PDB file of C-alpha atoms in Angstrom:
ATOM      1  CA  MET A 191      93.194  97.195 170.766  1.00  0.00           C
ATOM      2  CA  LYS A 192      92.495  93.670 172.247  1.00  0.00           C
ATOM      3  CA  ALA A 193      94.893  90.917 172.607  1.00  0.00           C
ATOM      4  CA  GLU A 194      92.882  88.946 169.803  1.00  0.00           C
ATOM      5  CA  GLU A 195      94.163  91.021 167.286  1.00  0.00           C
ATOM      6  CA  LEU A 196      97.958  90.903 167.974  1.00  0.00           C
ATOM      7  CA  LEU A 197      98.573  87.120 167.836  1.00  0.00           C
ATOM      8  CA  SER A 198      96.036  84.520 166.099  1.00  0.00           C
ATOM      9  CA  ALA A 199      95.808  81.268 166.333  1.00  0.00           C
ATOM     10  CA  ASP A 200      97.331  80.096 163.246  1.00  0.00           C
ATOM     11  CA  TRP A 201     100.250  83.045 162.889  1.00  0.00           C
ATOM     12  CA  ILE A 202     101.275  81.399 166.693  1.00  0.00           C
ATOM     13  CA  ALA A 203     101.554  78.017 165.256  1.00  0.00           C
ATOM     14  CA  ARG A 204     103.741  79.276 162.602  1.00  0.00           C
ATOM     15  CA  LEU A 205     106.081  80.983 164.868  1.00  0.00           C
ATOM     16  CA  ASP A 206     106.552  77.395 166.740  1.00  0.00           C
ATOM     17  CA  ARG A 207     108.260  76.860 163.602  1.00  0.00           C
ATOM     18  CA  LEU A 208     110.543  79.838 164.272  1.00  0.00           C
ATOM     19  CA  THR A 209     113.635  81.179 165.920  1.00  0.00           C
ATOM     20  CA  LEU A 210     114.864  84.185 166.127  1.00  0.00           C
ATOM     21  CA  SER A 211     118.430  85.241 164.418  1.00  0.00           C
ATOM     22  CA  THR A 212     121.615  86.825 166.265  1.00  0.00           C
ATOM     23  CA  ALA A 213     125.125  87.736 165.450  1.00  0.00           C
ATOM     24  CA  ARG A 214     126.524  87.618 169.116  1.00  0.00           C
ATOM     25  CA  ARG A 215     126.539  84.630 170.702  1.00  0.00           C
ATOM     26  CA  VAL A 216     126.151  86.157 174.314  1.00  0.00           C
ATOM     27  CA  ARG A 217     126.282  84.466 177.081  1.00  0.00           C
ATOM     28  CA  GLY A 218     123.321  84.713 180.274  1.00  0.00           C
ATOM     29  CA  THR A 219     122.511  83.977 183.788  1.00  0.00           C
ATOM     30  CA  ARG A 220     119.699  81.505 183.184  1.00  0.00           C
ATOM     31  CA  GLN A 221     119.110  77.626 181.764  1.00  0.00           C
ATOM     32  CA  GLY A 222     117.834  78.812 177.753  1.00  0.00           C
ATOM     33  CA  ARG A 223     118.399  76.776 174.814  1.00  0.00           C
ATOM     34  CA  ARG A 224     121.375  78.304 172.682  1.00  0.00           C
ATOM     35  CA  ARG A 225     124.899  76.999 172.944  1.00  0.00           C
ATOM     36  CA  SER A 226     127.255  78.992 174.849  1.00  0.00           C
ATOM     37  CA  ARG A 227     131.026  79.817 173.318  1.00  0.00           C
ATOM     38  CA  GLU A 228     132.174  78.990 176.563  1.00  0.00           C
ATOM     39  CA  LEU A 229     131.565  75.694 176.338  1.00  0.00           C
ATOM     40  CA  GLY A 230     131.996  73.195 179.449  1.00  0.00           C
ATOM     41  CA  ALA A 231     131.746  69.254 179.854  1.00  0.00           C
ATOM     42  CA  SER A 232     128.647  67.848 178.612  1.00  0.00           C
ATOM     43  CA  LEU A 233     125.070  70.091 181.276  1.00  0.00           C
ATOM     44  CA  GLU A 234     128.720  70.693 183.315  1.00  0.00           C
ATOM     45  CA  PHE A 235     126.579  72.103 186.599  1.00  0.00           C
ATOM     46  CA  ALA A 236     127.859  75.512 187.571  1.00  0.00           C
ATOM     47  CA  ASP A 237     124.816  77.196 190.136  1.00  0.00           C
ATOM     48  CA  TYR A 238     121.698  76.845 191.807  1.00  0.00           C
ATOM     49  CA  ARG A 239     119.241  80.055 191.632  1.00  0.00           C
ATOM     50  CA  GLU A 240     115.660  80.669 193.043  1.00  0.00           C
ATOM     51  CA  TYR A 241     113.118  79.215 190.538  1.00  0.00           C
ATOM     52  CA  SER A 242     110.649  81.367 189.476  1.00  0.00           C
ATOM     53  CA  PRO A 243     107.920  80.828 187.447  1.00  0.00           C
ATOM     54  CA  GLY A 244     108.289  79.227 183.222  1.00  0.00           C
ATOM     55  CA  ASP A 245     111.947  77.890 184.188  1.00  0.00           C
ATOM     56  CA  ASP A 246     111.818  74.883 182.962  1.00  0.00           C
ATOM     57  CA  VAL A 247     110.848  72.077 184.953  1.00  0.00           C
ATOM     58  CA  ARG A 248     113.379  69.583 184.355  1.00  0.00           C
ATOM     59  CA  ARG A 249     115.943  71.109 185.969  1.00  0.00           C
ATOM     60  CA  PHE A 250     114.190  71.737 189.823  1.00  0.00           C
ATOM     61  CA  ASP A 251     116.519  70.302 192.300  1.00  0.00           C
ATOM     62  CA  TRP A 252     114.311  68.246 194.230  1.00  0.00           C
ATOM     63  CA  SER A 253     116.591  66.779 196.375  1.00  0.00           C
ATOM     64  CA  VAL A 254     117.732  70.398 197.185  1.00  0.00           C
ATOM     65  CA  TYR A 255     113.844  71.851 197.624  1.00  0.00           C
ATOM     66  CA  GLY A 256     113.419  67.652 200.053  1.00  0.00           C
ATOM     67  CA  ARG A 257     116.088  69.160 202.488  1.00  0.00           C
ATOM     68  CA  THR A 258     115.973  72.501 202.947  1.00  0.00           C
ATOM     69  CA  GLY A 259     111.759  73.629 201.252  1.00  0.00           C
ATOM     70  CA  ARG A 260     114.157  76.402 198.670  1.00  0.00           C
ATOM     71  CA  LYS A 261     112.530  75.711 195.450  1.00  0.00           C
ATOM     72  CA  VAL A 262     115.990  75.906 192.954  1.00  0.00           C
ATOM     73  CA  VAL A 263     116.926  74.661 190.230  1.00  0.00           C
ATOM     74  CA  ARG A 264     120.061  73.947 188.235  1.00  0.00           C
ATOM     75  CA  GLN A 265     122.420  76.075 186.215  1.00  0.00           C
ATOM     76  CA  TYR A 266     124.944  74.931 183.406  1.00  0.00           C
ATOM     77  CA  LEU A 267     128.090  75.883 182.202  1.00  0.00           C
ATOM     78  CA  ASP A 268     127.548  75.268 178.166  1.00  0.00           C
ATOM     79  CA  GLU A 269     124.012  76.847 177.776  1.00  0.00           C
ATOM     80  CA  GLN A 270     122.561  80.006 177.948  1.00  0.00           C
ATOM     81  CA  GLU A 271     120.255  82.723 177.164  1.00  0.00           C
ATOM     82  CA  LEU A 272     119.909  85.652 174.554  1.00  0.00           C
ATOM     83  CA  GLN A 273     117.922  88.910 176.647  1.00  0.00           C
ATOM     84  CA  VAL A 274     115.559  90.375 174.276  1.00  0.00           C
ATOM     85  CA  THR A 275     114.663  93.943 174.009  1.00  0.00           C
ATOM     86  CA  LEU A 276     111.975  95.188 173.008  1.00  0.00           C
ATOM     87  CA  TYR A 277     110.630  99.162 172.980  1.00  0.00           C
ATOM     88  CA  LEU A 278     107.046 100.051 171.420  1.00  0.00           C
ATOM     89  CA  ASP A 279     106.631 103.817 170.113  1.00  0.00           C
ATOM     90  CA  CYS A 280     103.962 105.485 171.171  1.00  0.00           C
ATOM     91  CA  SER A 281     103.797 108.795 170.853  1.00  0.00           C
ATOM     92  CA  ARG A 282     101.032 110.462 169.239  1.00  0.00           C
ATOM     93  CA  SER A 283     102.314 110.176 165.736  1.00  0.00           C
ATOM     94  CA  MET A 284     102.076 106.096 166.318  1.00  0.00           C
ATOM     95  CA  GLU A 285      97.883 106.936 165.683  1.00  0.00           C
ATOM     96  CA  PHE A 286      98.019 107.808 162.405  1.00  0.00           C
ATOM     97  CA  ALA A 287      96.273 105.292 159.979  1.00  0.00           C
ATOM     98  CA  ASP A 288      95.842 105.122 156.184  1.00  0.00           C
ATOM     99  CA  GLU A 289      91.887 104.491 155.100  1.00  0.00           C
ATOM    100  CA  ASN A 290      90.687 101.500 156.783  1.00  0.00           C
ATOM    101  CA  GLY A 291      94.029 100.333 157.114  1.00  0.00           C
ATOM    102  CA  PRO A 292      95.442  98.982 160.916  1.00  0.00           C
ATOM    103  CA  THR A 293      97.678 101.997 162.760  1.00  0.00           C
ATOM    104  CA  LYS A 294     101.521 102.781 163.244  1.00  0.00           C
ATOM    105  CA  LEU A 295     100.630 101.647 166.907  1.00  0.00           C
ATOM    106  CA  LEU A 296      98.439  98.486 165.607  1.00  0.00           C
ATOM    107  CA  HIS A 297     100.980  97.133 162.674  1.00  0.00           C
ATOM    108  CA  ALA A 298     104.448  97.627 165.603  1.00  0.00           C
ATOM    109  CA  ALA A 299     102.414  95.568 168.187  1.00  0.00           C
ATOM    110  CA  ARG A 300     101.748  93.032 166.432  1.00  0.00           C
ATOM    111  CA  LEU A 301     105.008  92.735 164.477  1.00  0.00           C
ATOM    112  CA  ALA A 302     106.629  93.144 168.604  1.00  0.00           C
ATOM    113  CA  ALA A 303     104.164  90.081 169.618  1.00  0.00           C
ATOM    114  CA  SER A 304     105.701  88.174 166.959  1.00  0.00           C
ATOM    115  CA  VAL A 305     109.160  88.669 167.979  1.00  0.00           C
ATOM    116  CA  GLY A 306     108.206  88.564 171.419  1.00  0.00           C
ATOM    117  CA  TYR A 307     106.745  85.024 170.747  1.00  0.00           C
ATOM    118  CA  MET A 308     109.132  83.713 169.104  1.00  0.00           C
ATOM    119  CA  THR A 309     112.151  84.632 171.683  1.00  0.00           C
ATOM    120  CA  LEU A 310     108.779  82.883 174.343  1.00  0.00           C
ATOM    121  CA  ALA A 311     109.320  80.334 173.030  1.00  0.00           C
ATOM    122  CA  ALA A 312     113.513  79.719 172.937  1.00  0.00           C
ATOM    123  CA  TYR A 313     113.088  80.006 176.353  1.00  0.00           C
ATOM    124  CA  ASP A 314     115.418  83.143 175.736  1.00  0.00           C
ATOM    125  CA  ARG A 315     114.896  86.388 178.819  1.00  0.00           C
ATOM    126  CA  LEU A 316     111.671  88.973 177.336  1.00  0.00           C
ATOM    127  CA  GLY A 317     112.049  93.075 178.191  1.00  0.00           C
ATOM    128  CA  VAL A 318     108.703  95.448 176.774  1.00  0.00           C
ATOM    129  CA  TYR A 319     108.896  98.840 177.106  1.00  0.00           C
ATOM    130  CA  ARG A 320     106.491 101.692 176.007  1.00  0.00           C
ATOM    131  CA  VAL A 321     107.875 105.149 175.459  1.00  0.00           C
ATOM    132  CA  ASP A 322     107.081 108.012 174.328  1.00  0.00           C
ATOM    133  CA  GLU A 323     109.282 110.872 175.128  1.00  0.00           C
ATOM    134  CA  ARG A 324     111.130 108.422 177.794  1.00  0.00           C
ATOM    135  CA  ILE A 325     110.899 104.759 178.497  1.00  0.00           C
ATOM    136  CA  GLY A 326     107.767 104.017 180.969  1.00  0.00           C
ATOM    137  CA  ASP A 327     107.792 100.890 182.877  1.00  0.00           C
ATOM    138  CA  GLY A 328     107.585  97.823 180.997  1.00  0.00           C
ATOM    139  CA  LEU A 329     106.947  94.077 182.789  1.00  0.00           C
ATOM    140  CA  PRO A 330     109.415  91.922 184.820  1.00  0.00           C
ATOM    141  CA  LEU A 331     111.274  90.327 182.126  1.00  0.00           C
ATOM    142  CA  LEU A 332     109.849  87.720 181.238  1.00  0.00           C
ATOM    143  CA  ARG A 333     110.254  84.527 180.661  1.00  0.00           C
ATOM    144  CA  GLY A 334     108.527  80.763 179.037  1.00  0.00           C
ATOM    145  CA  ARG A 335     105.450  79.304 176.720  1.00  0.00           C
ATOM    146  CA  PRO A 336     103.303  80.707 179.295  1.00  0.00           C
ATOM    147  CA  ALA A 337     104.044  84.929 179.652  1.00  0.00           C
ATOM    148  CA  VAL A 338     103.000  84.954 175.958  1.00  0.00           C
ATOM    149  CA  HIS A 339      99.731  86.124 177.814  1.00  0.00           C
ATOM    150  CA  ARG A 340     101.076  89.046 179.887  1.00  0.00           C
ATOM    151  CA  LEU A 341     102.739  90.054 177.106  1.00  0.00           C
ATOM    152  CA  LEU A 342     100.275  89.870 174.910  1.00  0.00           C
ATOM    153  CA  GLU A 343      98.588  92.365 177.899  1.00  0.00           C
ATOM    154  CA  PHE A 344     100.730  95.005 177.933  1.00  0.00           C
ATOM    155  CA  LEU A 345     100.640  95.651 174.184  1.00  0.00           C
ATOM    156  CA  ALA A 346      97.255  95.619 173.648  1.00  0.00           C
ATOM    157  CA  ALA A 347      97.091  98.157 176.820  1.00  0.00           C
ATOM    158  CA  SER A 348      99.035 100.378 174.788  1.00  0.00           C
ATOM    159  CA  GLU A 349      97.964 103.923 174.024  1.00  0.00           C
ATOM    160  CA  VAL A 350      99.543 106.724 172.536  1.00  0.00           C
ATOM    161  CA  GLY A 351     100.050 109.665 174.036  1.00  0.00           C
ATOM    162  CA  GLY A 352     102.989 111.539 174.611  1.00  0.00           C
ATOM    163  CA  ARG A 353     105.656 113.436 172.152  1.00  0.00           C
ATOM    164  CA  GLY A 354     108.712 111.584 170.843  1.00  0.00           C
ATOM    165  CA  ASP A 355     111.424 111.922 171.355  1.00  0.00           C
ATOM    166  CA  LEU A 356     114.216 108.673 171.340  1.00  0.00           C
ATOM    167  CA  ALA A 357     116.606 110.585 172.129  1.00  0.00           C
ATOM    168  CA  GLU A 358     115.754 111.896 175.339  1.00  0.00           C
ATOM    169  CA  ALA A 359     113.938 109.243 176.532  1.00  0.00           C
ATOM    170  CA  PHE A 360     116.988 106.338 175.650  1.00  0.00           C
ATOM    171  CA  GLY A 361     120.102 109.625 177.506  1.00  0.00           C
ATOM    172  CA  GLU A 362     118.795 107.494 180.672  1.00  0.00           C
ATOM    173  CA  ARG A 363     122.387 104.857 180.928  1.00  0.00           C
ATOM    174  CA  SER A 364     119.894 103.308 184.162  1.00  0.00           C
ATOM    175  CA  ARG A 365     117.560 102.813 182.064  1.00  0.00           C
ATOM    176  CA  LEU A 366     119.496 101.115 179.100  1.00  0.00           C
ATOM    177  CA  PRO A 367     119.290  96.795 179.006  1.00  0.00           C
ATOM    178  CA  ARG A 368     121.695  96.294 181.833  1.00  0.00           C
ATOM    179  CA  LEU A 369     123.244  92.297 180.062  1.00  0.00           C
ATOM    180  CA  PRO A 370     124.184  92.140 176.417  1.00  0.00           C
ATOM    181  CA  GLY A 371     121.468  90.826 174.153  1.00  0.00           C
ATOM    182  CA  MET A 372     118.918  92.086 170.988  1.00  0.00           C
ATOM    183  CA  THR A 373     116.785  95.372 170.750  1.00  0.00           C
ATOM    184  CA  TRP A 374     113.933  95.397 168.986  1.00  0.00           C
ATOM    185  CA  ILE A 375     113.212  99.651 168.339  1.00  0.00           C
ATOM    186  CA  PHE A 376     109.333  99.798 166.656  1.00  0.00           C
ATOM    187  CA  SER A 377     109.250 103.623 165.979  1.00  0.00           C
ATOM    188  CA  ASP A 378     107.610 105.841 162.992  1.00  0.00           C
ATOM    189  CA  CYS A 379     111.035 107.849 163.374  1.00  0.00           C
ATOM    190  CA  TRP A 380     109.609 111.122 162.848  1.00  0.00           C
ATOM    191  CA  THR A 381     112.271 113.011 164.442  1.00  0.00           C
ATOM    192  CA  GLU A 382     112.493 116.574 165.065  1.00  0.00           C
ATOM    193  CA  THR A 383     116.304 116.208 164.355  1.00  0.00           C
ATOM    194  CA  GLY A 384     115.991 114.623 162.120  1.00  0.00           C
ATOM    195  CA  GLU A 385     118.113 110.591 162.138  1.00  0.00           C
ATOM    196  CA  GLN A 386     121.170 112.815 163.584  1.00  0.00           C
ATOM    197  CA  GLU A 387     118.920 111.435 166.530  1.00  0.00           C
ATOM    198  CA  LEU A 388     118.051 108.010 166.003  1.00  0.00           C
ATOM    199  CA  GLU A 389     122.042 107.672 165.210  1.00  0.00           C
ATOM    200  CA  ASP A 390     122.534 108.467 168.741  1.00  0.00           C
ATOM    201  CA  VAL A 391     120.296 106.343 170.340  1.00  0.00           C
ATOM    202  CA  MET A 392     121.530 103.506 168.339  1.00  0.00           C
ATOM    203  CA  ALA A 393     124.894 104.448 169.598  1.00  0.00           C
ATOM    204  CA  ARG A 394     123.687 104.659 172.887  1.00  0.00           C
ATOM    205  CA  LEU A 395     122.344 101.403 172.930  1.00  0.00           C
ATOM    206  CA  GLN A 396     126.013  99.324 170.714  1.00  0.00           C
ATOM    207  CA  ALA A 397     127.133 101.362 173.326  1.00  0.00           C
ATOM    208  CA  ALA A 398     125.225  98.950 175.872  1.00  0.00           C
ATOM    209  CA  ARG A 399     126.101  95.886 174.053  1.00  0.00           C
ATOM    210  CA  GLN A 400     123.549  95.236 172.036  1.00  0.00           C
ATOM    211  CA  GLU A 401     122.468  94.247 169.056  1.00  0.00           C
ATOM    212  CA  VAL A 402     119.900  96.023 167.301  1.00  0.00           C
ATOM    213  CA  VAL A 403     116.998  95.799 165.888  1.00  0.00           C
ATOM    214  CA  LEU A 404     115.322  99.732 164.246  1.00  0.00           C
ATOM    215  CA  VAL A 405     112.405  98.900 162.501  1.00  0.00           C
ATOM    216  CA  GLN A 406     110.813 101.963 160.539  1.00  0.00           C
ATOM    217  CA  VAL A 407     106.650 102.017 160.549  1.00  0.00           C
ATOM    218  CA  LEU A 408     105.221 104.049 158.286  1.00  0.00           C
ATOM    219  CA  THR A 409     101.521 104.649 155.749  1.00  0.00           C
ATOM    220  CA  ARG A 410     101.616 103.724 152.254  1.00  0.00           C
ATOM    221  CA  GLY A 411     100.358 107.272 153.509  1.00  0.00           C
ATOM    222  CA  GLU A 412     103.204 109.221 154.046  1.00  0.00           C
ATOM    223  CA  MET A 413     105.682 107.130 152.184  1.00  0.00           C
ATOM    224  CA  GLU A 414     103.409 107.726 149.057  1.00  0.00           C
ATOM    225  CA  PRO A 415     100.965 111.267 149.452  1.00  0.00           C
ATOM    226  CA  LYS A 416      98.122 111.282 147.769  1.00  0.00           C
ATOM    227  CA  LEU A 417      96.747 114.945 149.064  1.00  0.00           C
ATOM    228  CA  THR A 418      96.058 117.300 146.960  1.00  0.00           C
ATOM    229  CA  GLY A 419      95.206 120.625 147.564  1.00  0.00           C
ATOM    230  CA  ASP A 420      94.723 123.831 149.125  1.00  0.00           C
ATOM    231  CA  LEU A 421      95.626 122.052 153.257  1.00  0.00           C
ATOM    232  CA  LYS A 422      95.841 122.842 156.940  1.00  0.00           C
ATOM    233  CA  LEU A 423      98.839 120.879 158.148  1.00  0.00           C
ATOM    234  CA  ILE A 424      98.966 119.545 161.716  1.00  0.00           C
ATOM    235  CA  ASP A 425     101.860 118.210 163.936  1.00  0.00           C
ATOM    236  CA  ALA A 426     100.368 115.320 165.464  1.00  0.00           C
ATOM    237  CA  GLU A 427     102.191 116.380 168.316  1.00  0.00           C
ATOM    238  CA  LEU A 428     103.182 119.138 169.097  1.00  0.00           C
ATOM    239  CA  GLY A 429      99.714 120.297 167.593  1.00  0.00           C
ATOM    240  CA  THR A 430     101.324 123.832 165.251  1.00  0.00           C
ATOM    241  CA  ALA A 431      99.556 124.248 162.222  1.00  0.00           C
ATOM    242  CA  LYS A 432     100.950 125.295 159.035  1.00  0.00           C
ATOM    243  CA  GLU A 433      98.220 126.382 155.281  1.00  0.00           C
ATOM    244  CA  ALA A 434     100.047 124.756 152.586  1.00  0.00           C
ATOM    245  CA  ALA A 435      98.748 124.120 149.135  1.00  0.00           C
ATOM    246  CA  LEU A 436      99.640 120.769 147.485  1.00  0.00           C
ATOM    247  CA  THR A 437     100.644 121.181 143.758  1.00  0.00           C
ATOM    248  CA  GLY A 438     102.561 117.756 142.669  1.00  0.00           C
ATOM    249  CA  ARG A 439     105.840 119.482 142.149  1.00  0.00           C
ATOM    250  CA  LEU A 440     105.766 119.955 145.480  1.00  0.00           C
ATOM    251  CA  VAL A 441     104.387 116.658 146.759  1.00  0.00           C
ATOM    252  CA  GLU A 442     107.339 115.471 144.946  1.00  0.00           C
ATOM    253  CA  ALA A 443     110.002 117.059 146.389  1.00  0.00           C
ATOM    254  CA  TYR A 444     109.079 115.465 149.713  1.00  0.00           C
ATOM    255  CA  GLU A 445     108.925 111.801 148.404  1.00  0.00           C
ATOM    256  CA  ARG A 446     113.031 113.316 147.495  1.00  0.00           C
ATOM    257  CA  GLU A 447     113.672 114.261 150.927  1.00  0.00           C
ATOM    258  CA  PHE A 448     111.149 111.226 152.468  1.00  0.00           C
ATOM    259  CA  ALA A 449     113.451 108.828 150.681  1.00  0.00           C
ATOM    260  CA  ALA A 450     116.827 110.877 150.392  1.00  0.00           C
ATOM    261  CA  TYR A 451     115.870 110.245 154.819  1.00  0.00           C
ATOM    262  CA  ARG A 452     116.117 106.951 154.625  1.00  0.00           C
ATOM    263  CA  GLY A 453     119.122 106.420 152.245  1.00  0.00           C
ATOM    264  CA  ARG A 454     120.448 108.486 155.304  1.00  0.00           C
ATOM    265  CA  LEU A 455     119.645 105.800 157.950  1.00  0.00           C
ATOM    266  CA  ALA A 456     119.600 103.326 156.480  1.00  0.00           C
ATOM    267  CA  GLU A 457     123.239 104.435 155.652  1.00  0.00           C
ATOM    268  CA  PHE A 458     123.899 104.538 159.386  1.00  0.00           C
ATOM    269  CA  CYS A 459     122.970 101.646 159.814  1.00  0.00           C
ATOM    270  CA  SER A 460     124.845  99.790 157.493  1.00  0.00           C
ATOM    271  CA  ARG A 461     127.864 101.587 158.997  1.00  0.00           C
ATOM    272  CA  ARG A 462     127.380 100.091 162.232  1.00  0.00           C
ATOM    273  CA  GLY A 463     125.827  97.425 161.772  1.00  0.00           C
ATOM    274  CA  ILE A 464     122.630  97.307 162.651  1.00  0.00           C
ATOM    275  CA  ALA A 465     119.492  96.003 161.139  1.00  0.00           C
ATOM    276  CA  TYR A 466     116.437  99.072 159.259  1.00  0.00           C
ATOM    277  CA  VAL A 467     113.556  97.124 158.568  1.00  0.00           C
ATOM    278  CA  LEU A 468     111.211  99.140 157.320  1.00  0.00           C
ATOM    279  CA  ALA A 469     107.372  98.494 157.871  1.00  0.00           C
ATOM    280  CA  PRO A 470     104.751  99.783 155.592  1.00  0.00           C
ATOM    281  CA  THR A 471     101.951  98.513 157.471  1.00  0.00           C
ATOM    282  CA  ASP A 472     100.782  97.854 154.244  1.00  0.00           C
ATOM    283  CA  VAL A 473     101.941  94.320 154.203  1.00  0.00           C
ATOM    284  CA  PRO A 474     100.901  92.404 156.551  1.00  0.00           C
ATOM    285  CA  PRO A 475     103.075  91.136 159.822  1.00  0.00           C
ATOM    286  CA  ARG A 476     103.772  87.621 158.400  1.00  0.00           C
ATOM    287  CA  GLU A 477     104.651  88.262 155.561  1.00  0.00           C
ATOM    288  CA  LEU A 478     107.494  90.543 157.059  1.00  0.00           C
ATOM    289  CA  VAL A 479     108.667  88.462 159.530  1.00  0.00           C
ATOM    290  CA  LEU A 480     109.013  85.925 156.641  1.00  0.00           C
ATOM    291  CA  GLY A 481     110.222  87.725 153.767  1.00  0.00           C
ATOM    292  CA  THR A 482     111.750  91.555 155.417  1.00  0.00           C
ATOM    293  CA  LEU A 483     112.976  89.992 158.723  1.00  0.00           C
ATOM    294  CA  ARG A 484     113.975  87.135 157.290  1.00  0.00           C
ATOM    295  CA  GLU A 485     116.289  88.189 154.670  1.00  0.00           C
ATOM    296  CA  ALA A 486     117.677  90.092 156.445  1.00  0.00           C
ATOM    297  CA  GLY A 487     118.577  87.213 158.164  1.00  0.00           C
ATOM    298  CA  LEU A 488     117.310  87.719 161.957  1.00  0.00           C
ATOM    299  CA  VAL A 489     114.233  85.048 161.444  1.00  0.00           C
ATOM    300  CA  ARG A 490     115.147  81.574 160.529  1.00  0.00           C
TER     301      ARG A 490
END
């Protein structure tokens, strides 16, 4: 995919007027644009830290630079930032697409780009990783609008590869976010062990003090299959095949089981205070952000 496929100029202009909404206020380690629950005096000075590209130049301390040559910025007690972490499922099943539609991976990358842009525009910190059976290397934490091109290049370079096993991927504690924040998972949520695997993953993230958003990316054909006749069905990740006669009755049974699976997943998320979003590939990202995400209270 290409970076320009992820965010259009007019969509960026619209995203500039939106911001992520989090139910939790998390104290950050850098100056941000969100108010802390631990308010001091107005703009009460807290400490210095080393300057890094993307920092607000208004916080740059020229007096310290003039005396010592050190590039530092000032931090204040009554300001905070939100750390947002995005995980993009790059397992082989994400390569699937409806006829003339985007692949699930491209659709997920567009949604991740939108969420990532809102994060950077709000001067919050952003981490982004690819996931299959493990969490791959991600980008160093990004901050500020100048980092948008790095986000888009990273997402555009994503390719499907390994087997989808989120439980194994998130099993390594050292790969989880270290600071409290907001975590978004973009995945088709197809697993060998069903929703139990996803429930374990989200429980681990919540234990890591994350506000979790699960975005299930599916094609319309996966939700409402139109296939009929004698077919050979091949597992995209395992490569195993099965002969099947797809009758109307079998398709109806599949749709019932799919609805039940989604219901169990949504019920678990609701019970644990996790936001669950269904993002079909035939619904443009713009509609999902301005509609579904806004209605869920995730965007304002």
